[in-house]
PDB file of C-alpha atoms in Angstrom:
ATOM      1  CA  MET A1139     -19.654 136.783 -35.873  1.00 62.00           C
ATOM      2  CA  GLU A1140     -16.693 134.933 -34.567  1.00 66.00           C
ATOM      3  CA  ALA A1141     -17.888 133.823 -30.989  1.00 67.00           C
ATOM      4  CA  GLU A1142     -21.292 132.585 -32.679  1.00 68.00           C
ATOM      5  CA  ALA A1143     -19.334 130.372 -35.414  1.00 68.00           C
ATOM      6  CA  GLN A1144     -17.069 129.218 -32.853  1.00 71.00           C
ATOM      7  CA  ASP A1145     -19.555 128.144 -30.523  1.00 71.00           C
ATOM      8  CA  LYS A1146     -21.455 126.727 -33.733  1.00 72.00           C
ATOM      9  CA  ILE A1147     -17.911 124.752 -34.448  1.00 73.00           C
ATOM     10  CA  ASP A1148     -17.554 123.476 -30.639  1.00 69.00           C
ATOM     11  CA  ARG A1149     -21.273 122.425 -30.324  1.00 75.00           C
ATOM     12  CA  GLN A1150     -20.853 120.675 -33.458  1.00 76.00           C
ATOM     13  CA  GLU A1151     -17.784 118.799 -32.304  1.00 72.00           C
ATOM     14  CA  GLU A1152     -19.399 118.023 -28.964  1.00 76.00           C
ATOM     15  CA  ASP A1153     -22.089 116.092 -31.290  1.00 72.00           C
ATOM     16  CA  TRP A1154     -19.661 114.613 -33.081  1.00 70.00           C
ATOM     17  CA  LYS A1155     -17.734 113.516 -29.918  1.00 74.00           C
ATOM     18  CA  SER A1156     -20.991 112.604 -28.915  1.00 76.00           C
ATOM     19  CA  LEU A1157     -21.253 110.189 -31.596  1.00 74.00           C
ATOM     20  CA  PHE A1158     -18.268 109.253 -31.523  1.00 70.00           C
ATOM     21  CA  GLU A1159     -18.971 108.038 -28.017  1.00 74.00           C
ATOM     22  CA  ASP A1160     -22.058 106.717 -28.713  1.00 75.00           C
ATOM     23  CA  GLU A1161     -20.742 105.311 -32.150  1.00 75.00           C
ATOM     24  CA  ARG A1162     -17.654 103.607 -30.387  1.00 74.00           C
ATOM     25  CA  ALA A1163     -19.777 102.501 -26.956  1.00 76.00           C
ATOM     26  CA  LYS A1164     -22.134 100.391 -29.844  1.00 80.00           C
ATOM     27  CA  ILE A1165     -19.356  98.901 -31.361  1.00 78.00           C
ATOM     28  CA  MET A1166     -17.295  98.313 -27.981  1.00 77.00           C
ATOM     29  CA  ASN A1167     -20.496  96.621 -26.432  1.00 78.00           C
ATOM     30  CA  GLN A1168     -21.106  94.594 -30.080  1.00 78.00           C
ATOM     31  CA  TYR A1169     -17.556  93.891 -29.632  1.00 73.00           C
ATOM     32  CA  ARG A1170     -18.489  92.491 -26.310  1.00 77.00           C
ATOM     33  CA  GLN A1171     -21.251  90.605 -27.449  1.00 80.00           C
ATOM     34  CA  LYS A1172     -19.412  88.378 -29.900  1.00 78.00           C
ATOM     35  CA  LEU A1173     -16.377  88.289 -27.964  1.00 69.00           C
ATOM     36  CA  GLN A1174     -18.824  86.929 -24.651  1.00 77.00           C
ATOM     37  CA  HIS A1175     -21.014  84.393 -27.740  1.00 78.00           C
ATOM     38  CA  GLU A1176     -17.475  83.399 -29.316  1.00 74.00           C
ATOM     39  CA  LEU A1177     -16.038  82.882 -25.708  1.00 68.00           C
ATOM     40  CA  GLU A1178     -19.241  80.794 -24.338  1.00 74.00           C
ATOM     41  CA  THR A1179     -18.873  78.986 -27.466  1.00 78.00           C
ATOM     42  CA  GLN A1180     -15.251  78.262 -26.840  1.00 76.00           C
ATOM     43  CA  GLN A1181     -15.932  77.152 -23.359  1.00 73.00           C
ATOM     44  CA  GLU A1182     -18.908  74.254 -25.045  1.00 76.00           C
ATOM     45  CA  LEU A1183     -16.525  72.853 -27.105  1.00 75.00           C
ATOM     46  CA  ILE A1184     -13.648  72.725 -24.160  1.00 67.00           C
ATOM     47  CA  ASN A1185     -16.540  71.570 -22.033  1.00 68.00           C
ATOM     48  CA  GLN A1186     -17.337  69.165 -24.746  1.00 77.00           C
ATOM     49  CA  ARG A1187     -13.964  68.086 -25.876  1.00 77.00           C
ATOM     50  CA  LEU A1188     -12.874  67.199 -21.760  1.00 65.00           C
ATOM     51  CA  LYS A1189     -16.158  65.926 -21.621  1.00 73.00           C
ATOM     52  CA  GLU A1190     -15.619  63.344 -24.327  1.00 76.00           C
ATOM     53  CA  GLU A1191     -12.372  62.335 -23.467  1.00 74.00           C
ATOM     54  CA  VAL A1192     -13.442  62.428 -19.718  1.00 63.00           C
ATOM     55  CA  ILE A1193     -15.990  59.480 -21.299  1.00 74.00           C
ATOM     56  CA  ALA A1194     -13.018  58.691 -23.316  1.00 75.00           C
ATOM     57  CA  GLN A1195     -10.235  57.907 -20.531  1.00 77.00           C
ATOM     58  CA  GLY A1196     -13.293  56.514 -18.502  1.00 69.00           C
ATOM     59  CA  ILE A1197     -14.191  53.807 -20.955  1.00 78.00           C
ATOM     60  CA  GLU A1198     -10.040  52.933 -21.497  1.00 80.00           C
ATOM     61  CA  LEU A1199     -10.738  52.267 -17.755  1.00 73.00           C
ATOM     62  CA  GLN A1200     -13.333  50.213 -18.293  1.00 75.00           C
ATOM     63  CA  ARG A1201     -11.810  48.326 -20.416  1.00 79.00           C
ATOM     64  CA  ARG A1202      -8.620  48.279 -18.883  1.00 79.00           C
ATOM     65  CA  TRP A1203     -10.175  47.084 -15.740  1.00 71.00           C
ATOM     66  CA  ILE A1204     -11.616  44.679 -17.333  1.00 74.00           C
ATOM     67  CA  ARG A1205      -8.816  42.877 -19.473  1.00 79.00           C
ATOM     68  CA  GLU A1206      -7.348  42.886 -16.007  1.00 76.00           C
ATOM     69  CA  ILE A1207     -10.078  41.079 -14.531  1.00 70.00           C
ATOM     70  CA  LYS A1208     -10.053  38.576 -17.585  1.00 74.00           C
ATOM     71  CA  VAL A1209      -6.490  38.373 -16.309  1.00 75.00           C
ATOM     72  CA  ARG A1210      -7.300  37.741 -13.096  1.00 74.00           C
ATOM     73  CA  VAL A1211     -10.110  35.599 -13.434  1.00 62.00           C
ATOM     74  CA  GLU A1212      -8.043  33.579 -16.197  1.00 73.00           C
ATOM     75  CA  GLN A1213      -5.012  33.046 -13.743  1.00 72.00           C
ATOM     76  CA  GLU A1214      -6.979  32.138 -10.724  1.00 69.00           C
ATOM     77  CA  ARG A1215      -9.413  29.645 -13.098  1.00 68.00           C
ATOM     78  CA  SER A1216      -5.700  28.189 -13.929  1.00 67.00           C
ATOM     79  CA  GLY A1217      -4.433  28.528 -10.675  1.00 66.00           C
ATOM     80  CA  ARG A1218      -7.568  26.941  -9.238  1.00 66.00           C
ATOM     81  CA  LEU A1219      -7.974  24.015 -11.803  1.00 63.00           C
ATOM     82  CA  ALA A1220      -4.379  23.237 -11.928  1.00 65.00           C
ATOM     83  CA  LYS A1221      -5.538  22.913  -8.220  1.00 70.00           C
ATOM     84  CA  LEU A1222      -8.593  20.944  -8.562  1.00 64.00           C
ATOM     85  CA  ASP A1223      -5.634  18.291 -10.828  1.00 70.00           C
ATOM     86  CA  ASP A1224      -3.532  18.368  -7.966  1.00 72.00           C
ATOM     87  CA  LEU A1225      -6.101  17.514  -5.731  1.00 65.00           C
ATOM     88  CA  ALA A1226      -7.211  15.020  -8.238  1.00 64.00           C
ATOM     89  CA  THR A1227      -4.463  13.637  -8.278  1.00 74.00           C
ATOM     90  CA  ASN A1228      -3.416  13.541  -4.820  1.00 68.00           C
ATOM     91  CA  VAL A1229      -7.173  11.831  -4.437  1.00 61.00           C
ATOM     92  CA  LYS A1230      -6.133   9.357  -7.013  1.00 72.00           C
ATOM     93  CA  ARG A1231      -3.060   8.051  -5.166  1.00 73.00           C
ATOM     94  CA  LEU A1232      -4.069   8.562  -1.949  1.00 60.00           C
ATOM     95  CA  GLU A1233      -7.235   6.387  -2.901  1.00 62.00           C
ATOM     96  CA  ARG A1234      -4.012   4.232  -4.338  1.00 68.00           C
ATOM     97  CA  VAL A1235      -2.191   3.979  -1.513  1.00 56.00           C
ATOM     98  CA  THR A1236      -4.801   3.218   0.859  1.00 51.00           C
ATOM     99  CA  LEU A1237      -5.918   0.200  -1.564  1.00 54.00           C
ATOM    100  CA  ASP A1238      -2.430  -0.981  -1.362  1.00 54.00           C
ATOM    101  CA  ASN A1239      -2.122  -0.527   2.833  1.00 53.00           C
ATOM    102  CA  SER A1240      -5.629  -1.917   2.717  1.00 56.00           C
ATOM    103  CA  SER A1241      -4.567  -5.362   0.923  1.00 61.00           C
ATOM    104  CA  TYR A1242      -1.106  -4.794   2.548  1.00 61.00           C
ATOM    105  CA  ILE A1243      -3.372  -5.261   6.094  1.00 66.00           C
ATOM    106  CA  ASP A1244      -5.764  -8.138   4.675  1.00 67.00           C
ATOM    107  CA  GLU A1245      -2.500  -9.973   3.726  1.00 75.00           C
ATOM    108  CA  ASN A1246      -0.807  -9.130   6.689  1.00 76.00           C
ATOM    109  CA  VAL A1247      -3.724 -10.082   9.509  1.00 81.00           C
ATOM    110  CA  HIS A1248      -4.036 -13.765   6.828  1.00 81.00           C
ATOM    111  CA  LEU A1249       0.072 -14.480   7.329  1.00 83.00           C
ATOM    112  CA  HIS A1250      -0.728 -13.860  11.170  1.00 88.00           C
ATOM    113  CA  SER A1251      -3.954 -16.113  11.776  1.00 89.00           C
ATOM    114  CA  LEU A1252      -1.920 -18.284   9.278  1.00 88.00           C
ATOM    115  CA  TRP A1253       1.105 -18.889  10.956  1.00 91.00           C
ATOM    116  CA  SER A1254      -0.886 -18.504  15.251  1.00 92.00           C
ATOM    117  CA  ALA A1255      -2.880 -21.760  13.317  1.00 91.00           C
ATOM    118  CA  ILE A1256       0.151 -23.515  12.184  1.00 92.00           C
ATOM    119  CA  ARG A1257       1.477 -22.759  15.434  1.00 94.00           C
ATOM    120  CA  ALA A1258      -1.483 -24.296  17.211  1.00 93.00           C
ATOM    121  CA  VAL A1259      -0.932 -27.678  15.282  1.00 93.00           C
ATOM    122  CA  THR A1260       2.290 -27.892  15.697  1.00 93.00           C
ATOM    123  CA  THR A1261       2.019 -27.401  19.842  1.00 93.00           C
ATOM    124  CA  ALA A1262      -0.335 -30.169  19.421  1.00 92.00           C
ATOM    125  CA  VAL A1263       2.274 -32.408  17.925  1.00 92.00           C
ATOM    126  CA  ASP A1264       5.086 -31.553  19.892  1.00 90.00           C
ATOM    127  CA  SER A1265       2.886 -31.948  23.458  1.00 90.00           C
ATOM    128  CA  PRO A1266       4.704 -34.376  25.595  1.00 90.00           C
ATOM    129  CA  LYS A1267       1.878 -36.510  25.399  1.00 91.00           C
ATOM    130  CA  ARG A1268       0.165 -37.748  22.905  1.00 91.00           C
ATOM    131  CA  LYS A1269      -2.747 -35.421  21.891  1.00 92.00           C
ATOM    132  CA  PRO A1270      -5.631 -35.592  19.132  1.00 94.00           C
ATOM    133  CA  PHE A1271      -5.240 -32.197  16.971  1.00 92.00           C
ATOM    134  CA  ARG A1272      -8.533 -32.633  14.575  1.00 94.00           C
ATOM    135  CA  GLU A1273      -9.742 -29.237  16.059  1.00 94.00           C
ATOM    136  CA  GLU A1274      -6.521 -27.108  15.565  1.00 93.00           C
ATOM    137  CA  LEU A1275      -6.468 -28.467  12.345  1.00 92.00           C
ATOM    138  CA  ARG A1276     -10.249 -27.469  11.685  1.00 95.00           C
ATOM    139  CA  VAL A1277      -8.838 -23.957  12.342  1.00 93.00           C
ATOM    140  CA  LEU A1278      -6.012 -24.177  10.253  1.00 92.00           C
ATOM    141  CA  ARG A1279      -8.217 -25.062   7.418  1.00 93.00           C
ATOM    142  CA  ASN A1280     -10.683 -22.086   7.942  1.00 94.00           C
ATOM    143  CA  VAL A1281      -7.793 -20.004   7.861  1.00 91.00           C
ATOM    144  CA  ALA A1282      -6.629 -20.659   4.974  1.00 88.00           C
ATOM    145  CA  THR A1283      -9.448 -20.836   2.965  1.00 88.00           C
ATOM    146  CA  SER A1284     -10.019 -17.274   2.943  1.00 84.00           C
ATOM    147  CA  HIS A1285      -6.565 -17.080   1.034  1.00 84.00           C
ATOM    148  CA  PRO A1286      -6.567 -20.779  -1.181  1.00 85.00           C
ATOM    149  CA  ASP A1287      -3.270 -21.842  -2.487  1.00 88.00           C
ATOM    150  CA  PRO A1288      -2.858 -25.128  -3.636  1.00 91.00           C
ATOM    151  CA  VAL A1289      -0.133 -26.680  -1.725  1.00 92.00           C
ATOM    152  CA  ILE A1290      -1.686 -25.704   1.689  1.00 91.00           C
ATOM    153  CA  ASP A1291      -4.773 -27.467   0.475  1.00 92.00           C
ATOM    154  CA  ALA A1292      -2.828 -30.836  -0.795  1.00 93.00           C
ATOM    155  CA  ALA A1293      -0.853 -30.654   2.408  1.00 92.00           C
ATOM    156  CA  LEU A1294      -3.872 -30.306   4.349  1.00 93.00           C
ATOM    157  CA  ASP A1295      -6.235 -32.687   2.187  1.00 93.00           C
ATOM    158  CA  THR A1296      -3.401 -35.617   3.416  1.00 92.00           C
ATOM    159  CA  LEU A1297      -3.538 -35.075   6.876  1.00 92.00           C
ATOM    160  CA  GLU A1298      -7.434 -34.300   6.867  1.00 92.00           C
ATOM    161  CA  ALA A1299      -7.661 -37.434   5.185  1.00 92.00           C
ATOM    162  CA  SER A1300      -5.958 -40.522   7.861  1.00 91.00           C
ATOM    163  CA  SER A1301      -6.887 -40.745  10.976  1.00 91.00           C
ATOM    164  CA  THR A1302      -4.027 -39.535  13.037  1.00 92.00           C
ATOM    165  CA  PRO A1303      -5.196 -35.712  13.934  1.00 94.00           C
ATOM    166  CA  ASP A1304      -8.441 -37.643  15.762  1.00 94.00           C
ATOM    167  CA  VAL A1305      -5.921 -39.925  17.810  1.00 93.00           C
ATOM    168  CA  GLY A1306      -2.517 -37.691  17.629  1.00 92.00           C
ATOM    169  CA  VAL A1307       1.103 -38.377  17.072  1.00 93.00           C
ATOM    170  CA  GLU A1308       3.558 -39.994  19.448  1.00 93.00           C
ATOM    171  CA  PRO A1309       6.074 -37.668  21.100  1.00 94.00           C
ATOM    172  CA  LEU A1310       9.489 -37.729  20.073  1.00 92.00           C
ATOM    173  CA  SER A1311      10.346 -39.171  23.697  1.00 92.00           C
ATOM    174  CA  ASP A1312       8.127 -41.473  23.912  1.00 93.00           C
ATOM    175  CA  LEU A1313       8.865 -43.557  20.298  1.00 93.00           C
ATOM    176  CA  ALA A1314      13.066 -43.122  21.227  1.00 92.00           C
ATOM    177  CA  SER A1315      12.426 -44.493  24.939  1.00 92.00           C
ATOM    178  CA  TRP A1316       9.435 -47.043  23.618  1.00 91.00           C
ATOM    179  CA  PHE A1317      12.372 -47.662  20.998  1.00 89.00           C
ATOM    180  CA  PHE A1318      15.242 -48.412  23.511  1.00 89.00           C
ATOM    181  CA  THR A1319      13.373 -50.279  26.176  1.00 89.00           C
ATOM    182  CA  SER A1320      11.002 -52.480  24.098  1.00 86.00           C
ATOM    183  CA  VAL A1321      11.857 -52.635  20.141  1.00 85.00           C
ATOM    184  CA  SER A1322      15.258 -52.869  20.046  1.00 82.00           C
ATOM    185  CA  PRO A1323      16.132 -55.521  22.371  1.00 83.00           C
ATOM    186  CA  LYS A1324      13.344 -58.081  20.557  1.00 81.00           C
ATOM    187  CA  VAL A1325      14.687 -56.781  17.715  1.00 79.00           C
ATOM    188  CA  GLU A1326      17.893 -57.860  18.786  1.00 76.00           C
ATOM    189  CA  SER A1327      16.936 -61.401  19.794  1.00 71.00           C
ATOM    190  CA  VAL A1328      15.623 -62.165  16.458  1.00 65.00           C
ATOM    191  CA  SER A1329      18.412 -61.040  14.583  1.00 59.00           C
ATOM    192  CA  LEU A1330      19.818 -64.369  14.055  1.00 49.00           C
ATOM    193  CA  VAL A1331      16.380 -66.081  13.047  1.00 51.00           C
ATOM    194  CA  PRO A1332      16.434 -66.632   8.990  1.00 49.00           C
ATOM    195  CA  ASP A1333      13.945 -65.148   7.045  1.00 53.00           C
ATOM    196  CA  GLN A1334      12.302 -68.244   6.442  1.00 51.00           C
ATOM    197  CA  GLY A1335      11.773 -71.699   7.581  1.00 50.00           C
ATOM    198  CA  ALA A1336      12.644 -70.206  11.172  1.00 50.00           C
ATOM    199  CA  GLY A1337      11.331 -72.483  13.803  1.00 48.00           C
ATOM    200  CA  LEU A1338      10.925 -72.059  18.088  1.00 44.00           C
ATOM    201  CA  LEU A1339      14.762 -73.453  18.198  1.00 45.00           C
ATOM    202  CA  SER A1340      15.749 -70.563  15.652  1.00 45.00           C
ATOM    203  CA  HIS A1341      13.944 -68.423  18.012  1.00 42.00           C
ATOM    204  CA  ILE A1342      15.821 -69.704  20.969  1.00 49.00           C
ATOM    205  CA  ALA A1343      19.239 -70.155  19.677  1.00 43.00           C
ATOM    206  CA  SER A1344      18.958 -66.298  18.493  1.00 46.00           C
ATOM    207  CA  ALA A1345      18.040 -64.829  21.696  1.00 45.00           C
ATOM    208  CA  VAL A1346      20.707 -66.988  24.037  1.00 43.00           C
ATOM    209  CA  LEU A1347      23.598 -66.066  20.918  1.00 44.00           C
ATOM    210  CA  SER A1348      22.561 -62.217  20.494  1.00 53.00           C
ATOM    211  CA  LYS A1349      23.240 -61.840  24.567  1.00 55.00           C
ATOM    212  CA  LEU A1350      27.032 -63.369  23.768  1.00 45.00           C
ATOM    213  CA  ARG A1351      27.518 -61.234  20.343  1.00 57.00           C
ATOM    214  CA  PHE A1352      29.101 -57.673  20.395  1.00 46.00           C
ATOM    215  CA  LYS A1353      26.543 -54.700  20.351  1.00 68.00           C
ATOM    216  CA  PRO A1354      28.176 -51.664  18.096  1.00 66.00           C
ATOM    217  CA  ARG A1355      27.693 -48.444  18.659  1.00 72.00           C
ATOM    218  CA  GLY A1356      27.401 -45.088  16.821  1.00 71.00           C
ATOM    219  CA  LEU A1357      27.447 -45.411  12.845  1.00 79.00           C
ATOM    220  CA  PRO A1358      29.059 -48.903  12.120  1.00 83.00           C
ATOM    221  CA  GLU A1359      28.866 -49.935   8.520  1.00 80.00           C
ATOM    222  CA  GLY A1360      27.430 -52.708   7.055  1.00 77.00           C
ATOM    223  CA  ASN A1361      23.293 -53.787   6.442  1.00 75.00           C
ATOM    224  CA  ASP A1362      23.048 -57.029   9.185  1.00 78.00           C
ATOM    225  CA  VAL A1363      20.728 -56.008  12.231  1.00 78.00           C
ATOM    226  CA  LEU A1364      23.075 -55.062  15.333  1.00 82.00           C
ATOM    227  CA  SER A1365      24.785 -52.666  12.773  1.00 85.00           C
ATOM    228  CA  VAL A1366      21.317 -51.017  11.477  1.00 87.00           C
ATOM    229  CA  LEU A1367      20.179 -50.792  14.839  1.00 84.00           C
ATOM    230  CA  ALA A1368      23.227 -49.183  15.957  1.00 87.00           C
ATOM    231  CA  ARG A1369      22.914 -46.616  13.632  1.00 92.00           C
ATOM    232  CA  ALA A1370      19.340 -46.332  14.346  1.00 90.00           C
ATOM    233  CA  GLU A1371      19.581 -45.760  18.122  1.00 89.00           C
ATOM    234  CA  TYR A1372      22.319 -43.344  17.196  1.00 93.00           C
ATOM    235  CA  HIS A1373      19.593 -41.285  14.700  1.00 94.00           C
ATOM    236  CA  LEU A1374      17.249 -41.073  17.942  1.00 92.00           C
ATOM    237  CA  ASN A1375      19.811 -39.906  19.758  1.00 93.00           C
ATOM    238  CA  GLU A1376      20.321 -36.763  17.783  1.00 93.00           C
ATOM    239  CA  LYS A1377      16.403 -36.473  17.783  1.00 91.00           C
ATOM    240  CA  ASP A1378      16.262 -37.483  13.656  1.00 93.00           C
ATOM    241  CA  LEU A1379      13.765 -39.827  13.825  1.00 93.00           C
ATOM    242  CA  ASP A1380      13.095 -39.788   9.719  1.00 94.00           C
ATOM    243  CA  THR A1381      16.903 -41.046   9.105  1.00 94.00           C
ATOM    244  CA  ALA A1382      16.309 -43.791  11.888  1.00 92.00           C
ATOM    245  CA  ALA A1383      12.950 -44.371  10.430  1.00 93.00           C
ATOM    246  CA  ARG A1384      15.385 -45.284   7.199  1.00 93.00           C
ATOM    247  CA  GLU A1385      17.539 -47.296   8.228  1.00 91.00           C
ATOM    248  CA  LEU A1386      15.457 -49.914   9.708  1.00 89.00           C
ATOM    249  CA  ASN A1387      12.889 -49.780   6.696  1.00 89.00           C
ATOM    250  CA  GLN A1388      15.524 -51.592   5.126  1.00 88.00           C
ATOM    251  CA  LEU A1389      15.266 -54.874   7.971  1.00 83.00           C
ATOM    252  CA  THR A1390      13.368 -57.645   6.610  1.00 78.00           C
ATOM    253  CA  GLY A1391      11.831 -61.208   8.114  1.00 76.00           C
ATOM    254  CA  TRP A1392      11.257 -61.066  12.196  1.00 71.00           C
ATOM    255  CA  SER A1393      12.736 -58.216  12.538  1.00 76.00           C
ATOM    256  CA  LYS A1394      10.540 -55.346   9.666  1.00 81.00           C
ATOM    257  CA  VAL A1395       7.440 -57.624  12.012  1.00 83.00           C
ATOM    258  CA  LEU A1396       8.575 -56.887  15.483  1.00 83.00           C
ATOM    259  CA  LEU A1397       9.448 -53.596  14.612  1.00 86.00           C
ATOM    260  CA  LYS A1398       6.016 -52.680  12.488  1.00 89.00           C
ATOM    261  CA  ASP A1399       4.472 -51.149  15.055  1.00 91.00           C
ATOM    262  CA  TRP A1400       7.002 -48.732  15.847  1.00 92.00           C
ATOM    263  CA  LEU A1401       7.711 -48.182  12.066  1.00 92.00           C
ATOM    264  CA  ASP A1402       3.670 -47.167  11.733  1.00 93.00           C
ATOM    265  CA  ALA A1403       3.793 -45.132  14.626  1.00 93.00           C
ATOM    266  CA  ALA A1404       6.787 -43.359  13.743  1.00 93.00           C
ATOM    267  CA  ARG A1405       5.460 -43.236  10.367  1.00 94.00           C
ATOM    268  CA  ALA A1406       2.630 -40.793  10.822  1.00 93.00           C
ATOM    269  CA  ARG A1407       4.647 -38.492  13.303  1.00 95.00           C
ATOM    270  CA  LEU A1408       7.034 -38.488  10.305  1.00 94.00           C
ATOM    271  CA  GLU A1409       4.143 -37.740   7.888  1.00 94.00           C
ATOM    272  CA  VAL A1410       2.272 -34.971  10.004  1.00 94.00           C
ATOM    273  CA  GLN A1411       6.076 -32.861   9.934  1.00 93.00           C
ATOM    274  CA  GLN A1412       6.498 -33.366   6.736  1.00 94.00           C
ATOM    275  CA  ALA A1413       2.809 -31.486   5.897  1.00 93.00           C
ATOM    276  CA  LEU A1414       3.141 -29.181   8.306  1.00 93.00           C
ATOM    277  CA  GLU A1415       7.609 -28.075   7.154  1.00 93.00           C
ATOM    278  CA  VAL A1416       5.938 -27.791   3.933  1.00 93.00           C
ATOM    279  CA  ILE A1417       2.550 -25.763   4.806  1.00 92.00           C
ATOM    280  CA  GLN A1418       5.073 -23.341   7.496  1.00 92.00           C
ATOM    281  CA  THR A1419       8.132 -23.794   3.833  1.00 92.00           C
ATOM    282  CA  GLN A1420       4.446 -21.948   1.812  1.00 90.00           C
ATOM    283  CA  ALA A1421       3.749 -19.425   4.542  1.00 88.00           C
ATOM    284  CA  SER A1422       7.045 -18.043   4.995  1.00 87.00           C
ATOM    285  CA  LEU A1423       7.131 -17.483   0.883  1.00 87.00           C
ATOM    286  CA  ALA A1424       3.532 -15.636   1.130  1.00 82.00           C
ATOM    287  CA  SER A1425       5.566 -13.350   3.950  1.00 80.00           C
ATOM    288  CA  LEU A1426       8.602 -12.708   2.168  1.00 81.00           C
ATOM    289  CA  LEU A1427       6.009 -11.698  -1.233  1.00 78.00           C
ATOM    290  CA  VAL A1428       4.223  -9.111   1.045  1.00 70.00           C
ATOM    291  CA  LEU A1429       7.141  -7.674   2.103  1.00 65.00           C
ATOM    292  CA  GLU A1430       8.472  -7.413  -1.241  1.00 60.00           C
ATOM    293  CA  THR A1431       4.656  -5.462  -3.148  1.00 59.00           C
ATOM    294  CA  LYS A1432       5.488  -3.600   0.013  1.00 54.00           C
TER     295      LYS A1432
END
């Protein structure tokens, strides 16, 4: 009986153990499933958060890149705009310089042509032989017309209005030779002839007595004919035609009559010379003005 009871107890214990193990295995299985489910849930949450963080970081990076790109674009745009402004300023400056240089070159070309034309007229006037200069004067007028100057125009008007350019002027050497060899001796011969009421005898007496008179030289004082002739000769030797003509122009009577042709020739040359001097002065002034504006 005890053995049976013991066996029964043992079997019951085995059953309890088996039941316990089954229950334990069941509970363990349920725990594992619950744990697995919770782990999967946590993993999904973690993955979702990571995904959201990655997306957020990606969005932030994109925003940052966009901001940086905008900043760089603005900087580049500002730099290019600044460069464009500098370029526009330089272009305007270059245009201004080009215009100034063009104007400067035009003025220089005009002045060069003007001086060439002036020298051509001067060369014709100072020729050792009497030479017409109407053609040279026409060229000078054409050059001066491109840049009108009232002073030059007035001087040219004076020259063009006379017949002198068609026949030329007497060379200074010819005027001096004419005066010394012909005019001065004739004027000396009538130096004693009165201005009024002079007859043939007066002329003969003056011609004879004038040869006996002392003939002054240099720059003697006095308004008598011989003193005036002496001063005129002195100035002609100094190539001062203007002063010589002024001296002779004060004579009167027969002396003035004999001097008329020579004085007319001298005045013609002096008028041309004075007009050319005025033109040369204006050309020099224009050259100085061009240098100052440059």
